[in-house]
CSV table of C-alpha atoms in Angstrom, one decimal:
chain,number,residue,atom,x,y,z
A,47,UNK,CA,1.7,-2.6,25.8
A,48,UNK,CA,-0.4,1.0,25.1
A,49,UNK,CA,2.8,3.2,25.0
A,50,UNK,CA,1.2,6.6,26.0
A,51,UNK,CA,2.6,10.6,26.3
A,52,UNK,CA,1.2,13.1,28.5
A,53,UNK,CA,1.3,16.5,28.2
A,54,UNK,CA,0.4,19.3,30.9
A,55,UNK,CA,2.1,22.1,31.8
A,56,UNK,CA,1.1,21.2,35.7
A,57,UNK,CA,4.1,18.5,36.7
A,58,UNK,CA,1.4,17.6,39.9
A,59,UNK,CA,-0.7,16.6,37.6
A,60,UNK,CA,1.2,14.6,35.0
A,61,UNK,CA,1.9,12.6,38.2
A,62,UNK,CA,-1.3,12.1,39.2
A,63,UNK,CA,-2.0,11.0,35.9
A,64,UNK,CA,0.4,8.9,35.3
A,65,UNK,CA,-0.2,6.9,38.8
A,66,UNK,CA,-3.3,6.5,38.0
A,67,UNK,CA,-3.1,4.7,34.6
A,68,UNK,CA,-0.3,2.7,35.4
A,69,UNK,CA,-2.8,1.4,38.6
A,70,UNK,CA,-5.9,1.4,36.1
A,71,UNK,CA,-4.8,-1.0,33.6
A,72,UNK,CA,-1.4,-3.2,32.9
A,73,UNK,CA,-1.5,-2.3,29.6
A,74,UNK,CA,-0.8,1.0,29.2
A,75,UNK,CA,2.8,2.8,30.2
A,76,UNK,CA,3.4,6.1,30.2
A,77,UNK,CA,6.8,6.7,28.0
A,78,UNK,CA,7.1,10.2,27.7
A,79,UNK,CA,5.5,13.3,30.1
A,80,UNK,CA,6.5,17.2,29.2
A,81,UNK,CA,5.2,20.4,30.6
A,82,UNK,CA,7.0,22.1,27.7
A,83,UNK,CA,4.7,21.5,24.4
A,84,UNK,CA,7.4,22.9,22.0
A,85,UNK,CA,9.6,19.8,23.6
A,86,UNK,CA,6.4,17.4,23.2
A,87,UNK,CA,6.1,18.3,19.6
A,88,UNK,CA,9.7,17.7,18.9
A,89,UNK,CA,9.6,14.6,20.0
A,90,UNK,CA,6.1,13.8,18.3
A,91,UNK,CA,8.1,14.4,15.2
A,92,UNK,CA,10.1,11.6,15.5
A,93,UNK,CA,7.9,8.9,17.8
A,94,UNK,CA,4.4,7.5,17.4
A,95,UNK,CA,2.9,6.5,20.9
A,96,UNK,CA,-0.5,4.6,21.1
A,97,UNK,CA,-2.1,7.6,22.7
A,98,UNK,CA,-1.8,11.2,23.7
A,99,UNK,CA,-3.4,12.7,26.9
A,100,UNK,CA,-3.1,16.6,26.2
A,101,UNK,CA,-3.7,19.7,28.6
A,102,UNK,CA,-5.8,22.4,26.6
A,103,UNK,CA,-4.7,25.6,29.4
A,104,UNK,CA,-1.1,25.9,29.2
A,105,UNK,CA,0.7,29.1,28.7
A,106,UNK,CA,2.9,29.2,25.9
A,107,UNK,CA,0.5,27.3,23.4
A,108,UNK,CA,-3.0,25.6,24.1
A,109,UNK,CA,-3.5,22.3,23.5
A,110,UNK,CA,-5.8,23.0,19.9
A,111,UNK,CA,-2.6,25.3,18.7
A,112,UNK,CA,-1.0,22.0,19.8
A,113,UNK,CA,-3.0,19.6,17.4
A,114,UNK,CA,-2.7,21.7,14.4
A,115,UNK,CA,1.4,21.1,14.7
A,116,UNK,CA,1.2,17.7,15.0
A,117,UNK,CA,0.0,14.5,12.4
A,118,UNK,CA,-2.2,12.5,15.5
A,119,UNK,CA,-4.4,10.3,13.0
A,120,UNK,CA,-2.0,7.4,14.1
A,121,UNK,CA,-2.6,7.5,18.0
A,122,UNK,CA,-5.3,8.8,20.1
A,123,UNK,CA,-5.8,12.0,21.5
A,124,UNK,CA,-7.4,12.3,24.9
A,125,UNK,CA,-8.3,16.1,26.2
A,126,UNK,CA,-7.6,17.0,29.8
A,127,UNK,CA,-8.5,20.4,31.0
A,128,UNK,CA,-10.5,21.8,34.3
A,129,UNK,CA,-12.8,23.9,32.0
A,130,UNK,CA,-15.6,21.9,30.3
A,131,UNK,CA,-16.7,24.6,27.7
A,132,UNK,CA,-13.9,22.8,25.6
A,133,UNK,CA,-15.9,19.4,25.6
A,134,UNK,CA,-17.3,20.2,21.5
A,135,UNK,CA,-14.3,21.7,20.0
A,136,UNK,CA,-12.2,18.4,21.4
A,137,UNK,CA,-14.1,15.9,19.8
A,138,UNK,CA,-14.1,18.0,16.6
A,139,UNK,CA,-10.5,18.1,16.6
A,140,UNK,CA,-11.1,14.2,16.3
A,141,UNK,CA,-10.0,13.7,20.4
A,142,UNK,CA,-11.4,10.4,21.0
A,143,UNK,CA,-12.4,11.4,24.7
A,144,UNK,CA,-12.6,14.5,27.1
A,145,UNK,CA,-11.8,14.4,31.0
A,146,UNK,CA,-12.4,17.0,33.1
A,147,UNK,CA,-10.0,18.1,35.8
A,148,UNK,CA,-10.0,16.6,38.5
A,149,UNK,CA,-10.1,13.7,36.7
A,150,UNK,CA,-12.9,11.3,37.9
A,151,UNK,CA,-11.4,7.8,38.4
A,152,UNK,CA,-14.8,6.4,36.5
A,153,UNK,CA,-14.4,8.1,33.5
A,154,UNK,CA,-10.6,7.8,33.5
A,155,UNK,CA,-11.8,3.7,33.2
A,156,UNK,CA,-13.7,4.3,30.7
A,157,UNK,CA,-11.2,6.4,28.2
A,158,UNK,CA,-9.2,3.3,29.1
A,159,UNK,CA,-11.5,1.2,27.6
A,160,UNK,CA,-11.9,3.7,24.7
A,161,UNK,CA,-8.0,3.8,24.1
A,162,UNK,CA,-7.9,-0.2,23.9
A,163,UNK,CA,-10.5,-0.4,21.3
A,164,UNK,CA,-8.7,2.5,19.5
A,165,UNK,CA,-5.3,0.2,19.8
A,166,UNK,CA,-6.8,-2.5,18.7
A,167,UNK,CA,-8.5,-1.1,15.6
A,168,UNK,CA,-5.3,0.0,14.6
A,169,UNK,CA,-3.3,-2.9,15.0
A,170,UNK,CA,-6.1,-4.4,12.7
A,171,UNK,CA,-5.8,-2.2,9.8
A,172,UNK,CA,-1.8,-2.4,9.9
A,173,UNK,CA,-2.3,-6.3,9.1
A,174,UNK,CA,-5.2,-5.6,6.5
A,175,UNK,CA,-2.1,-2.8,5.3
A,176,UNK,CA,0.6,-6.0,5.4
A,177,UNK,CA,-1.5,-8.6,3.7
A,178,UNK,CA,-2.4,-6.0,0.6
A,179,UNK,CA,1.2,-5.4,0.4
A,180,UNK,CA,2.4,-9.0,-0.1
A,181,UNK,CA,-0.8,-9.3,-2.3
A,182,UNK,CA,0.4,-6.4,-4.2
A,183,UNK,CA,4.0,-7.8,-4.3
A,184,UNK,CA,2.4,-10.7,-6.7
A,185,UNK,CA,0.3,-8.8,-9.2
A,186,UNK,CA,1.9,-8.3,-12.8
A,187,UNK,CA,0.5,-4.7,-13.2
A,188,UNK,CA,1.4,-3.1,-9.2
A,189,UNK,CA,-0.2,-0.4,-7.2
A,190,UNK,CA,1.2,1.7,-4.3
A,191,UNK,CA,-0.5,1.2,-1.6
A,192,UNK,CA,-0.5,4.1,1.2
A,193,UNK,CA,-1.7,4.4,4.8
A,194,UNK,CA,-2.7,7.9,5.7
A,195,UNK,CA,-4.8,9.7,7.2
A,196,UNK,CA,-6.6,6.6,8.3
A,197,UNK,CA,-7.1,5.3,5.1
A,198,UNK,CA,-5.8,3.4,2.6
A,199,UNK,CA,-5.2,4.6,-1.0
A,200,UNK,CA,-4.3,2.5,-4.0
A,201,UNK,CA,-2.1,4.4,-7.1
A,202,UNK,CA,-1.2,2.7,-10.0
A,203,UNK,CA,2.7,2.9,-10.7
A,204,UNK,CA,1.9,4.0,-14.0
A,205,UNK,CA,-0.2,7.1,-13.0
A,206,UNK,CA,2.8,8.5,-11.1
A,207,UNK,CA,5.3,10.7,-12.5
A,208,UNK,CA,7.7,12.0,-9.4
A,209,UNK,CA,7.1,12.7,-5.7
A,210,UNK,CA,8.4,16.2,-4.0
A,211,UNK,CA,9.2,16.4,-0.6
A,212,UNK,CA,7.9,19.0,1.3
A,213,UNK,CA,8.9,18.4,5.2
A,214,UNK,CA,6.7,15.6,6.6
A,215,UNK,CA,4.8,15.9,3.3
A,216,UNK,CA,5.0,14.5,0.0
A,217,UNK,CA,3.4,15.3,-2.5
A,218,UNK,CA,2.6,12.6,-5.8
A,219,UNK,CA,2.5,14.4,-8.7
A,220,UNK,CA,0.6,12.3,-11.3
A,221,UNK,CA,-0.9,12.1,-14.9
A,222,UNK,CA,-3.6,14.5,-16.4
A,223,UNK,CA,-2.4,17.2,-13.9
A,224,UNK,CA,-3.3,15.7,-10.6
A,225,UNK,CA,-1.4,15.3,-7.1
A,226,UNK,CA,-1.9,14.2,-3.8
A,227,UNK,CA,-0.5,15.1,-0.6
A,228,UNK,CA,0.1,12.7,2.3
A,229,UNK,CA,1.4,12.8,5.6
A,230,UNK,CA,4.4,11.1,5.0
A,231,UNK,CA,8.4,11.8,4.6
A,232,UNK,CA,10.0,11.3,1.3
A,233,UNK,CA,12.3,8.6,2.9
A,234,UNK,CA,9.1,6.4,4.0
A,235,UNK,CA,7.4,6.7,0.5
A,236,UNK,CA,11.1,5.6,-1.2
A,237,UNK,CA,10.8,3.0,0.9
A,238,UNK,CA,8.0,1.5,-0.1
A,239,UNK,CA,8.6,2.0,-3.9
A,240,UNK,CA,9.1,-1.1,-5.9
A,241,UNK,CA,13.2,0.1,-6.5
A,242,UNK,CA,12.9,-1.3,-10.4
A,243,UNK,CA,10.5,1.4,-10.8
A,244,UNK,CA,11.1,4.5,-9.1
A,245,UNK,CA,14.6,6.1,-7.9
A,246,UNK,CA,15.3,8.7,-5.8
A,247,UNK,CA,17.1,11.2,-7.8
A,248,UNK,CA,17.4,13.9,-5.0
A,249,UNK,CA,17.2,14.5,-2.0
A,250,UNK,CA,13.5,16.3,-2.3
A,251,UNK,CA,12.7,14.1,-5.6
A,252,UNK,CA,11.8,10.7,-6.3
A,253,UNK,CA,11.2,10.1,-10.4
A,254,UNK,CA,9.1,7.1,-12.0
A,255,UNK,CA,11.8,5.9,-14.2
A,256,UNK,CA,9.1,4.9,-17.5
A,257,UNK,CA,8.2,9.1,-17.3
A,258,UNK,CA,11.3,10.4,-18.2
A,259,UNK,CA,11.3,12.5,-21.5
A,260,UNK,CA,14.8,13.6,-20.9
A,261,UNK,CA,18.2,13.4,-19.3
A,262,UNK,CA,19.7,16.7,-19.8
A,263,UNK,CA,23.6,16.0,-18.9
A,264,UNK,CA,25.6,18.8,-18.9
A,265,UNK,CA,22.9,20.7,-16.4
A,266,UNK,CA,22.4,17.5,-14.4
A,267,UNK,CA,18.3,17.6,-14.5
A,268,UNK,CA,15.4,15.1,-16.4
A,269,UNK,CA,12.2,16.7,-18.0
A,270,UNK,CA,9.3,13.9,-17.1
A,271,UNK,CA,6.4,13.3,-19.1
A,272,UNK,CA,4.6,16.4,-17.7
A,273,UNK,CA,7.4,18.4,-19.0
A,274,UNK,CA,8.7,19.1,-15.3
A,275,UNK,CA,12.4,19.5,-14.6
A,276,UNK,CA,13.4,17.5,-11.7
A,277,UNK,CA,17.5,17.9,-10.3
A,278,UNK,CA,19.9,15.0,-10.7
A,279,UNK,CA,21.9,15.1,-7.1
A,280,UNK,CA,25.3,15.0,-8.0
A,281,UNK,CA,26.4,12.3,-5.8
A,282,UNK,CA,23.3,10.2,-7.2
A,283,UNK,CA,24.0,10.8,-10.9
A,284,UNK,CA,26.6,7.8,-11.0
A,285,UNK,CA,24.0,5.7,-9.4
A,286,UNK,CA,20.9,6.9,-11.8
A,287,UNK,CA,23.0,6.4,-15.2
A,288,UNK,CA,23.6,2.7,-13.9
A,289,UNK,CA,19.9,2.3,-13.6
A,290,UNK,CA,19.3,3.6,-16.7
């Protein structure tokens, strides 16, 4: 099932909306509705619908100020608004369709039919993303492998020195003075660390545990490779020495 959000500051037509893709197609439900978009962001923060059907006239923030608050590369974005001078700037902010208000029942079919093939796409490159991983699992000399921003991107473990959390960000700080941001938490990339290699040494930190240089005890921090200085948490410093 195509979970799906809609957002539209007009409550009649978030109902119209809704009646009319739950009629349109079995396959998609609509999970969440707001008319609030500081509410709909919140709540984007935490949960990844299929797709996002967005109003660009709303009062308090319009729907592009929206987009720029939000990480949509996961699910797609559909643009709903009664003015069709927006048509351009919707697809460059990578909305997979437009509709304009009143919505057409036609062309509402057809972003149906647009928002499957999106779907299915993506359930494709999450089991290209699982059968790497296992792959990966197997090889003597491992790589990270990382899905973001639509695309998948390969590090070798030993080219990483320490991740930094920044928010919804982290940031990979590597060898030869390179990094790379990606649109993931701190908690999701530990997750996907082989554990025999990295450890998560604070709560904005995670170390690669063949870079350290030093452990500096009495200060409680480890200089990398790079020369960095990354905190030991105190309540993880018990937990690091037995890894070391």
């Amino acid at each position: 099932m195509i979970k799906a959000v809609i957002v539209d500051d007009e409550p009649k037509a978030i109902q119209s909306l809704t009646w009319e893709l739950e009629n349109f197609s079995n396959d998609i439900e609509v999970v969440e509705t707001f008319t609030n978009p500081e509410k709909a962001i919140t709540y984007l923060k935490t949960h990844t619908p299929d797709c996002l059907f967005l109003d660009i006239n709303m009062p308090t923030m319009d729907g592009f100020q929206f987009l720029d608050c939000i990480n949509h590369k996961d699910y797609a974005v559909i643009i709903t608004t009664a003015y069709n001078e927006y048509a351009l700037k919707a697809l460059k902010n990578e909305a997979i369709d437009y509709l304009l208000k009143p919505i057409d029942s036609d062309d509402l079919k057809e972003t149906i039919v647009k928002i499957k093939k999106f779907y299915t796409n993506n359930i494709s490159i999450a089991k290209v993303e699982e059968v790497l991983l296992n792959f990966n699992a197997n090889l003597k000399h491992q790589k990270v492998i990382l899905n973001t921003d639509g695309k998948l991107v390969f590090l070798n473990i030993d080219d990483i020195l320490y991740i930094e959390s920044d928010g919804n960000y982290s940031t990979f700080f590597m060898t030869k003075n390179q990094k790379m941001v990606v649109t993931k938490k701190i908690k999701e990339i530990d997750a996907i660390l082989p554990e025999n290699y990295f450890f998560r040494i604070h709560n904005s930190y995670i170390i690669n545990l063949n870079k350290i240089k030093e452990f500096v005890k009495n200060e409680a921090y480890v200089v990398m490779e790079s020369n960095e200085k990354i905190p030991v948490a105190r309540q993880r410093k018990s937990d690091f020495l037995n890894k070391l």
